[in-house]
mmCIF file of C-alpha atoms in Angstrom:
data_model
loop_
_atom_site.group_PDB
_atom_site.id
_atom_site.type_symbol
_atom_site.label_atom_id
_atom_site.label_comp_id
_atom_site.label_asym_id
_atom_site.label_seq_id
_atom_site.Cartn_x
_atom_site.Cartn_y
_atom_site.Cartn_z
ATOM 1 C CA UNK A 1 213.957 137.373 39.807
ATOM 2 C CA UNK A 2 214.667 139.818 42.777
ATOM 3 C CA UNK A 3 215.552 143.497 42.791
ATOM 4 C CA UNK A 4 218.386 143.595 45.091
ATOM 5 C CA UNK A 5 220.795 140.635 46.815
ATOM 6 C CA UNK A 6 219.050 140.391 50.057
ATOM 7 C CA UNK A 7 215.854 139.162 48.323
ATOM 8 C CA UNK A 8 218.060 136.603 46.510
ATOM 9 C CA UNK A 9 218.823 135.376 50.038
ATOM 10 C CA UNK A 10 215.281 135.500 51.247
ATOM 11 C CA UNK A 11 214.116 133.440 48.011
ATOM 12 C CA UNK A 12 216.635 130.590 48.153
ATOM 13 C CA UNK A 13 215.990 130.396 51.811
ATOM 14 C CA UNK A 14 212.506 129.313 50.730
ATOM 15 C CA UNK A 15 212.965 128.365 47.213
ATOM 16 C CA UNK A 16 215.868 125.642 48.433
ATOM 17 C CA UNK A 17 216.681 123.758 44.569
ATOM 18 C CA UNK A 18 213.437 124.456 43.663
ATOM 19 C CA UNK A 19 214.267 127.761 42.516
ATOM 20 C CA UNK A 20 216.893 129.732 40.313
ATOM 21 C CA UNK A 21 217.053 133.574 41.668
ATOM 22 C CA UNK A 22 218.092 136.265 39.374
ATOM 23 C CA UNK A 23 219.629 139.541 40.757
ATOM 24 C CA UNK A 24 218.164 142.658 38.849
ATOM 25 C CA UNK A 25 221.278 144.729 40.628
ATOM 26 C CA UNK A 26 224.516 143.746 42.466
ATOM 27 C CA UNK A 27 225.642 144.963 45.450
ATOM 28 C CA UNK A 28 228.179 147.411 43.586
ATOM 29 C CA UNK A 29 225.830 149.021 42.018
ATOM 30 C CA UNK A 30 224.003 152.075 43.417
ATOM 31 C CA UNK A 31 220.371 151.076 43.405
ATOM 32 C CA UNK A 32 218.812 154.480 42.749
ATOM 33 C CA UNK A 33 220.918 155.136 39.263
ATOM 34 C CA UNK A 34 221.011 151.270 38.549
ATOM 35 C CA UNK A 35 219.975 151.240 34.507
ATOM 36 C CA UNK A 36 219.516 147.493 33.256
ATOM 37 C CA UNK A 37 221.170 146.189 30.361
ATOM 38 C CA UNK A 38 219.956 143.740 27.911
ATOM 39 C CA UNK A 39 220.703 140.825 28.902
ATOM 40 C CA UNK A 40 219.170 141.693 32.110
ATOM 41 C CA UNK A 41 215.787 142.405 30.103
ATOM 42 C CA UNK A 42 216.576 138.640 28.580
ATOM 43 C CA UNK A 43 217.137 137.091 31.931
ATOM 44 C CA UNK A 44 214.194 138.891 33.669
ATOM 45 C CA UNK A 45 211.794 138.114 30.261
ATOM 46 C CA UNK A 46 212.644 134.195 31.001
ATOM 47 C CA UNK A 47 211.298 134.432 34.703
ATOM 48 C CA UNK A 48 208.310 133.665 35.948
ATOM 49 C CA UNK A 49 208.588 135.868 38.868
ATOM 50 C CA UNK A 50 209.609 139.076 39.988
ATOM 51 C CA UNK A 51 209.676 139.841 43.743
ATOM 52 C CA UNK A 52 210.155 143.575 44.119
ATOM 53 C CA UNK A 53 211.110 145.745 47.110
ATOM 54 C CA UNK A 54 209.797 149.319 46.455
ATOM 55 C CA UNK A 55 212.754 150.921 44.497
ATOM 56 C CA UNK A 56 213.320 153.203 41.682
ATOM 57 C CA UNK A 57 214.423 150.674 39.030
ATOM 58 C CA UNK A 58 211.480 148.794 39.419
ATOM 59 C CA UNK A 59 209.044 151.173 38.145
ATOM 60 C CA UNK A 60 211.201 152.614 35.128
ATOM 61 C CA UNK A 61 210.214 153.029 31.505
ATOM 62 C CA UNK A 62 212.828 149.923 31.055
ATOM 63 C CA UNK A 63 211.603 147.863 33.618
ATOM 64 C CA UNK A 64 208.074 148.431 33.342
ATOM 65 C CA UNK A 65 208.739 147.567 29.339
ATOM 66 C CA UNK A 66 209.912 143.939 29.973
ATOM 67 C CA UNK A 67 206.843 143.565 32.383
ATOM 68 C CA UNK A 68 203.824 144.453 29.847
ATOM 69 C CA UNK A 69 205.700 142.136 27.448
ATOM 70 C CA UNK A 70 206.186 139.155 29.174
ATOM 71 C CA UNK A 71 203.820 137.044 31.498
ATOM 72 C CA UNK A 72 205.466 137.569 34.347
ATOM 73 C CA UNK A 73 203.829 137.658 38.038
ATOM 74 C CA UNK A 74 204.832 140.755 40.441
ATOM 75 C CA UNK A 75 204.775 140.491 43.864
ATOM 76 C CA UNK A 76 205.619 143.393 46.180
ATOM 77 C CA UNK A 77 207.782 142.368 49.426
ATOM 78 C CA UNK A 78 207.273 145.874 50.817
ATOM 79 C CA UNK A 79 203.842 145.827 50.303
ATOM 80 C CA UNK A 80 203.548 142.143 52.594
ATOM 81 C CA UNK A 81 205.857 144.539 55.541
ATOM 82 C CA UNK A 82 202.682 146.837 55.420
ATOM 83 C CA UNK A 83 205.437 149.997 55.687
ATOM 84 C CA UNK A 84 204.485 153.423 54.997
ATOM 85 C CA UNK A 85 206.777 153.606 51.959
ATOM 86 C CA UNK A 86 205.392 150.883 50.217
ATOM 87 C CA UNK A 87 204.646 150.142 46.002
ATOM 88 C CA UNK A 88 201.571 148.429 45.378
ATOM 89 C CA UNK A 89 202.188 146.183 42.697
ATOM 90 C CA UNK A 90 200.461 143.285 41.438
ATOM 91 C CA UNK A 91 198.608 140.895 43.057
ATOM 92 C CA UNK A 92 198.451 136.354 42.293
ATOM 93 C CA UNK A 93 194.944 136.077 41.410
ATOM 94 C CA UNK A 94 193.852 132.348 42.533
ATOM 95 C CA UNK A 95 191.455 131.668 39.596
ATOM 96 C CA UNK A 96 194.279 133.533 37.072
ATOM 97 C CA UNK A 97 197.082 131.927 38.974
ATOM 98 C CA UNK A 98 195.253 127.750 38.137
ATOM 99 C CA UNK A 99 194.500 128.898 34.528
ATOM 100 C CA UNK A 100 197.775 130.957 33.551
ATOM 101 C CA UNK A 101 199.827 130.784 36.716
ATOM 102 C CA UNK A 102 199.985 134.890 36.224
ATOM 103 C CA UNK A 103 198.215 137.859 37.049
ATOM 104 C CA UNK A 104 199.172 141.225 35.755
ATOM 105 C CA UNK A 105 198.110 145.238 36.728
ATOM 106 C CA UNK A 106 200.881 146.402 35.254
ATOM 107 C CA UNK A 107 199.516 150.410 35.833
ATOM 108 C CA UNK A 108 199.288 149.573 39.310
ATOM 109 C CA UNK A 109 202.972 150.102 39.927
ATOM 110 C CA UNK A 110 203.191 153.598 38.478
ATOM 111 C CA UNK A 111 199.771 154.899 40.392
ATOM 112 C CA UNK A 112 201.191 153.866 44.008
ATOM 113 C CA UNK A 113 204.782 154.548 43.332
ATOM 114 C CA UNK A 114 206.643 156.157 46.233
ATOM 115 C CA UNK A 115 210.099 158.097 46.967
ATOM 116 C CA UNK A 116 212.236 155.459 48.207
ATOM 117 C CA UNK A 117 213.431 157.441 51.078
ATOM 118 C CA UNK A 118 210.335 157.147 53.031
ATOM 119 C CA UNK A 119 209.527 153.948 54.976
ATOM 120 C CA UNK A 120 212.031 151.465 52.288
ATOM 121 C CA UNK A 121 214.543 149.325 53.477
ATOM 122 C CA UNK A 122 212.890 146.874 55.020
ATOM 123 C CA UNK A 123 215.001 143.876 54.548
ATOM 124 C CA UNK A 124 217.211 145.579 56.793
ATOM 125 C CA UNK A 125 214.375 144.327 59.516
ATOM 126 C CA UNK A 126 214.206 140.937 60.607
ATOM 127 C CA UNK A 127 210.633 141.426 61.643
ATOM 128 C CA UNK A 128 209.796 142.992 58.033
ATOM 129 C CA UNK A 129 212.164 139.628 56.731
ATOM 130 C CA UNK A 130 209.772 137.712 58.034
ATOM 131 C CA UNK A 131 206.750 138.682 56.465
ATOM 132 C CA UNK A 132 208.726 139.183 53.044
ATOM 133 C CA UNK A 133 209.356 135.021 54.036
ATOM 134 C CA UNK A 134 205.688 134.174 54.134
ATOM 135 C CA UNK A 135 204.821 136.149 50.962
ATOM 136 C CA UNK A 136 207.531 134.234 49.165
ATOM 137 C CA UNK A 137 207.018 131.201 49.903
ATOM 138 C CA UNK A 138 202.748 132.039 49.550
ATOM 139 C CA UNK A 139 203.893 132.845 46.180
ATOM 140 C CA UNK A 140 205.817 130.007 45.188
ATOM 141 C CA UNK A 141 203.617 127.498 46.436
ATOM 142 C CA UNK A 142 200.902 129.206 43.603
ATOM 143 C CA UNK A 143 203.741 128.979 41.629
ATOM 144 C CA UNK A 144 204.504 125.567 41.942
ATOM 145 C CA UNK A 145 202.322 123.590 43.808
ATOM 146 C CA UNK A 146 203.683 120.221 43.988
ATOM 147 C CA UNK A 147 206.179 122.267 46.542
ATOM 148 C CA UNK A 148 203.752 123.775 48.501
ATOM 149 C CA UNK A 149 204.877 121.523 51.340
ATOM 150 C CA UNK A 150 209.184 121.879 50.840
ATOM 151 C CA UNK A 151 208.181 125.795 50.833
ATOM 152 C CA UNK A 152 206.364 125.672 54.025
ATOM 153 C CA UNK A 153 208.973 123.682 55.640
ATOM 154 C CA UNK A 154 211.661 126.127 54.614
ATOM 155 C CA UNK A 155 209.692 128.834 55.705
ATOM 156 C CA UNK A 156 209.100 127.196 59.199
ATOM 157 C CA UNK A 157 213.091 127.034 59.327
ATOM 158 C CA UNK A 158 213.711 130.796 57.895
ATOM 159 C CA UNK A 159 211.124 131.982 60.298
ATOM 160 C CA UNK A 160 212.885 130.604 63.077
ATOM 161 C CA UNK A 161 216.356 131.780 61.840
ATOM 162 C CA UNK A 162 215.210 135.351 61.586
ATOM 163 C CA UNK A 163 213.447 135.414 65.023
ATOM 164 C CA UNK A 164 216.383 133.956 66.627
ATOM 165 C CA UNK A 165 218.216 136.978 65.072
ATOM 166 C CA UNK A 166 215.756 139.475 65.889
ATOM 167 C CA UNK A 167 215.711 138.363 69.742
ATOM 168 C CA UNK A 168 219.893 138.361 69.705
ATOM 169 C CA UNK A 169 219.917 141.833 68.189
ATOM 170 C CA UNK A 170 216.686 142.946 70.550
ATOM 171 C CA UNK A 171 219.293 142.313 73.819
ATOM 172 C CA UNK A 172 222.742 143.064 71.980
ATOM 173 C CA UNK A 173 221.413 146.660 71.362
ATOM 174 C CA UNK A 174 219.145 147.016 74.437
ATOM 175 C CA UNK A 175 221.652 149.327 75.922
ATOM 176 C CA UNK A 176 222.145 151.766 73.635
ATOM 177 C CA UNK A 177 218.238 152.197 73.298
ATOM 178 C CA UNK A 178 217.598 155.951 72.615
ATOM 179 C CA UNK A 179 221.025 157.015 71.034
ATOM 180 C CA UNK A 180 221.554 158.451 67.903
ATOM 181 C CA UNK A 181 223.840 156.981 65.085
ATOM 182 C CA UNK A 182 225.100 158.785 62.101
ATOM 183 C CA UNK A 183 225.000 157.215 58.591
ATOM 184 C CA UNK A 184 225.657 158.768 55.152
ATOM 185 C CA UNK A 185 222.763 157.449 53.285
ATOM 186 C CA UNK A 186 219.345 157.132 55.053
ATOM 187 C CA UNK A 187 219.175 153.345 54.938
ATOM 188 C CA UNK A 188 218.885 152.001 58.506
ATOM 189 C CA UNK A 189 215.544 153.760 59.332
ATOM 190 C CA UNK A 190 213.751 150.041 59.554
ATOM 191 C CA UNK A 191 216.729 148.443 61.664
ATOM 192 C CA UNK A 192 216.252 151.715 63.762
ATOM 193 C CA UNK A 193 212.668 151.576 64.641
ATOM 194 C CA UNK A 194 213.314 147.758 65.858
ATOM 195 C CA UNK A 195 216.082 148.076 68.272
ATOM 196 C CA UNK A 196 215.010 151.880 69.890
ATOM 197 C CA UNK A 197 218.027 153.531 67.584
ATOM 198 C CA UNK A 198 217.939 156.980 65.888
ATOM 199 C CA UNK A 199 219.415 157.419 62.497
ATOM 200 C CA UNK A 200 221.192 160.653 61.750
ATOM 201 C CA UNK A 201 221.700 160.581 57.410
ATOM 202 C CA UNK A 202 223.850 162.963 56.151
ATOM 203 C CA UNK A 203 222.558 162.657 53.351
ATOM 204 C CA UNK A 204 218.513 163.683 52.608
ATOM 205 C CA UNK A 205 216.726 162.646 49.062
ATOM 206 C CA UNK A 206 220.027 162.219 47.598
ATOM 207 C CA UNK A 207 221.101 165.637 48.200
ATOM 208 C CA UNK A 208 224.521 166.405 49.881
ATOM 209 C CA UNK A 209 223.956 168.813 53.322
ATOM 210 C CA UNK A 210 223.836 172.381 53.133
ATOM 211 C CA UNK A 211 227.116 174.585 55.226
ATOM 212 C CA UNK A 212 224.899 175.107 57.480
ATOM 213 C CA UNK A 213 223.343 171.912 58.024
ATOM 214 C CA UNK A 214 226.909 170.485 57.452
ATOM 215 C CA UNK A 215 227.561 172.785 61.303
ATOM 216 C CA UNK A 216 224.844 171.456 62.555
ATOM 217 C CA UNK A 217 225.952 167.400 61.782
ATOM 218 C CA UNK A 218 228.898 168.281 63.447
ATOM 219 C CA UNK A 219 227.646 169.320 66.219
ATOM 220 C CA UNK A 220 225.333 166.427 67.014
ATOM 221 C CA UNK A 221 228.010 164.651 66.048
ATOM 222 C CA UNK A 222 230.094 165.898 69.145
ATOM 223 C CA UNK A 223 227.478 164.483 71.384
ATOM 224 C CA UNK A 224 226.333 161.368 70.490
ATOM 225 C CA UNK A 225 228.064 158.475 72.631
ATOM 226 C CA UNK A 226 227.585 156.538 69.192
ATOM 227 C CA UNK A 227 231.159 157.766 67.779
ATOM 228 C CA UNK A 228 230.855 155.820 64.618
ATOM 229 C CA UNK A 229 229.218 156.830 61.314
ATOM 230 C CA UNK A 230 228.084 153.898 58.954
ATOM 231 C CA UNK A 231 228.832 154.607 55.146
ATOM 232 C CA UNK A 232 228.274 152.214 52.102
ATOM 233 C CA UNK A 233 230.134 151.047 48.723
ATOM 234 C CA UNK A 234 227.620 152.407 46.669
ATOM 235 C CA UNK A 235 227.735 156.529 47.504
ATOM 236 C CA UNK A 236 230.841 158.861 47.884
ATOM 237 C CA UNK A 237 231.437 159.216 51.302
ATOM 238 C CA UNK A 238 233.637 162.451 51.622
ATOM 239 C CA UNK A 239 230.763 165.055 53.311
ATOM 240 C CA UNK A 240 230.700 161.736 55.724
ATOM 241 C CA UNK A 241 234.461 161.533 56.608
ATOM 242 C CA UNK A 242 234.313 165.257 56.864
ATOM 243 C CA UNK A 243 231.939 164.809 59.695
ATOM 244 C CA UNK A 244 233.849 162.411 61.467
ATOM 245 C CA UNK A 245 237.098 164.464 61.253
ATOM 246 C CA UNK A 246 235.821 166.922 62.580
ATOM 247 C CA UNK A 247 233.643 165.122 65.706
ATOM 248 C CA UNK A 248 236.458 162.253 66.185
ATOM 249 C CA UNK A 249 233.775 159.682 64.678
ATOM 250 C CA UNK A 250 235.004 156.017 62.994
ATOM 251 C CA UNK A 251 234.456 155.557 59.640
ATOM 252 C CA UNK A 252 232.783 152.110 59.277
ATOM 253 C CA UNK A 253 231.769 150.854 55.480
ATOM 254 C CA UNK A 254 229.174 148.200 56.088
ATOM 255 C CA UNK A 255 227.214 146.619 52.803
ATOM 256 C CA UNK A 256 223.191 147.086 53.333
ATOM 257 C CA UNK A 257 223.045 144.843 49.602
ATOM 258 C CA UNK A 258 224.734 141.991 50.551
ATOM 259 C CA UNK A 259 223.521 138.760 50.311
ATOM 260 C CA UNK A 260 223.840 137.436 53.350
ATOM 261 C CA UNK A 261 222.031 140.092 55.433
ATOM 262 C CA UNK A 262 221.205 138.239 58.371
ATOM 263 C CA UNK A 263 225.585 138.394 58.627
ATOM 264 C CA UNK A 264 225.428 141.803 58.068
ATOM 265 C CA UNK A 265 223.226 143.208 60.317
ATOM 266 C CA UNK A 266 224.888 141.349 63.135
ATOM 267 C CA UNK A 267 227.919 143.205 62.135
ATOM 268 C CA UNK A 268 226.550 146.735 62.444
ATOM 269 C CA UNK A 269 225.209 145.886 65.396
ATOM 270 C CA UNK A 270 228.486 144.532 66.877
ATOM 271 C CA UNK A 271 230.169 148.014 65.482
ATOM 272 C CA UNK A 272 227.556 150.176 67.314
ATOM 273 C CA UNK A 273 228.125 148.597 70.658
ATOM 274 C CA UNK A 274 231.789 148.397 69.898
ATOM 275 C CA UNK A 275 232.171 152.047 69.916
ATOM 276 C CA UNK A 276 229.683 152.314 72.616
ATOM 277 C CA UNK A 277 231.914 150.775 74.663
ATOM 278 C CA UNK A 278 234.782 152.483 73.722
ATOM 279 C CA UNK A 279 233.221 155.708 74.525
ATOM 280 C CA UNK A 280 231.933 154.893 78.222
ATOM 281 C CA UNK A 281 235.360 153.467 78.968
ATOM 282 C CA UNK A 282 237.139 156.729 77.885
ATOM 283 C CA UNK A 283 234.583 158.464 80.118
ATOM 284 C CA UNK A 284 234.997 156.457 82.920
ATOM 285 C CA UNK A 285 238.574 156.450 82.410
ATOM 286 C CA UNK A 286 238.692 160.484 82.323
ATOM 287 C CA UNK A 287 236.538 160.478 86.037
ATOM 288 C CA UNK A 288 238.803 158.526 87.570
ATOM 289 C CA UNK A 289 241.517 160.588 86.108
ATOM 290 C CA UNK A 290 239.598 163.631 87.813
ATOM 291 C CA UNK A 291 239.290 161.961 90.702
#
């Protein structure tokens, strides 16, 4: 089982028909709300693994419930990106792991558990993809080790899939190095750091801006050269298309839970030097015009 679809992407990437992935939440579901149901406590119970990613659900009286009852391994993706944001969960133990093929600190996940808005999103990284890669497929091979060898493979493949991605988004965005990009929900912060971007959330902890800090959006707004803002299917996004009213900024939905990530974040990145492009044409347009 996986938290969110991008893991489930990860995992078969690895897994191959090795593995069957459950998805804890769907992509139209907000992630921070999310409440299981149960059937989702009967479909996690029957796994033998849960890969988790550092959010909110994870640690919840429900989720946390199904864990102490079941023997089911956790294994923290965040914790293998070695972010600052990241839940400490629990660890295969190799003697446990032969014996019972589980090991389980169940209190472990409450002691280091973390606001999500610091440091998360890391499958939004291909770098921090990577290293969620070699923990899965570390994992599985404890797992199951007759595939130790098919997992390794897979990961050699994934590894280069994601690097070749990382390198094409590395030169795609090399130009816009330093600008700032305005998103409603802090999610890019990861995808940021890699490529020299700033993110600019209008939203903070899952609070809506202030008047006051809703003037000073707008203003920034006004001078990036970035004149897009990036908002998602699972928040409102009115204070957002205020913002961009206001500052002439395109509205651009893009899906940080989809599945196929890798497809995703060449799409934001195509949309960021899209308007970038726009925006130095209209200026070089209006000099000539001076001229």
């Amino acid at each position: 089982a996986v938290t969110i679809p991008p893991q489930k992407w990860l995992v078969q990437k690895i897994g191959g028909n090795r593995v069957t992935c459950h998805v804890l939440i769907t992509a139209q579901n907000d992630p921070h709300t999310f409440m299981g149901t149960d059937s989702d406590a009967a479909t996690l119970a029957r796994c033998q693994v849960l890969f988790t990613i550092g959010l909110p659900i994870e640690r919840s009286p429900w989720c946390q419930a199904i864990l102490r009852s079941r023997k089911l391994a956790v294994v923290s993706l965040a914790e293998a990106g070695g972010g600052s944001g990241t839940v400490k969960e629990h660890r295969l133990d190799q003697q446990s792991t032969a014996e019972n093929g589980i090991h389980e600190d169940h209190q472990s996940v409450e002691e280091h558990a973390h606001d999500h808005g610091d440091g998360g999103h890391g499958w939004l990284s291909p770098r921090l993809l990577i290293k969620y890669a070699e923990r899965v497929a570390e994992t599985l091979s404890q797992i199951d080790p007759s595939g130790a060898a098919e997992y390794q493979q897979n990961l050699a493949r994934t590894r280069k899939e994601l690097s070749e991605l990382d390198l094409e988004l590395s030169q795609k965005l090399k130009p816009l190095r330093g600008l700032t990009f305005f998103v409603f929900h802090p999610a890019w912060e990861c995808f940021s750091e890699d490529y020299g971007l700033v993110q600019q959330a209008v939203e903070t902890q899952g609070k809506q801006p202030s008047d006051r800090e809703m003037t000073e959006l707008q203003r920034k707004a006004r001078q990036t050269p970035l004149k897009v803002i990036l908002v998602q299917p699972q928040f409102s996004s009115q204070a957002a298309e205020a913002i961009a009213d206001v500052a002439g900024l395109r509205v651009v939905s893009v899906d940080p839970l989809t599945e196929d990530i890798p497809t995703e974040l060449r799409r934001v990145a195509d949309v960021l030097v899209s308007v970038y492009r726009e925006t130095i044409g209209k200026q070089e347009n209006e000099m000539r015009s001076s001229d």
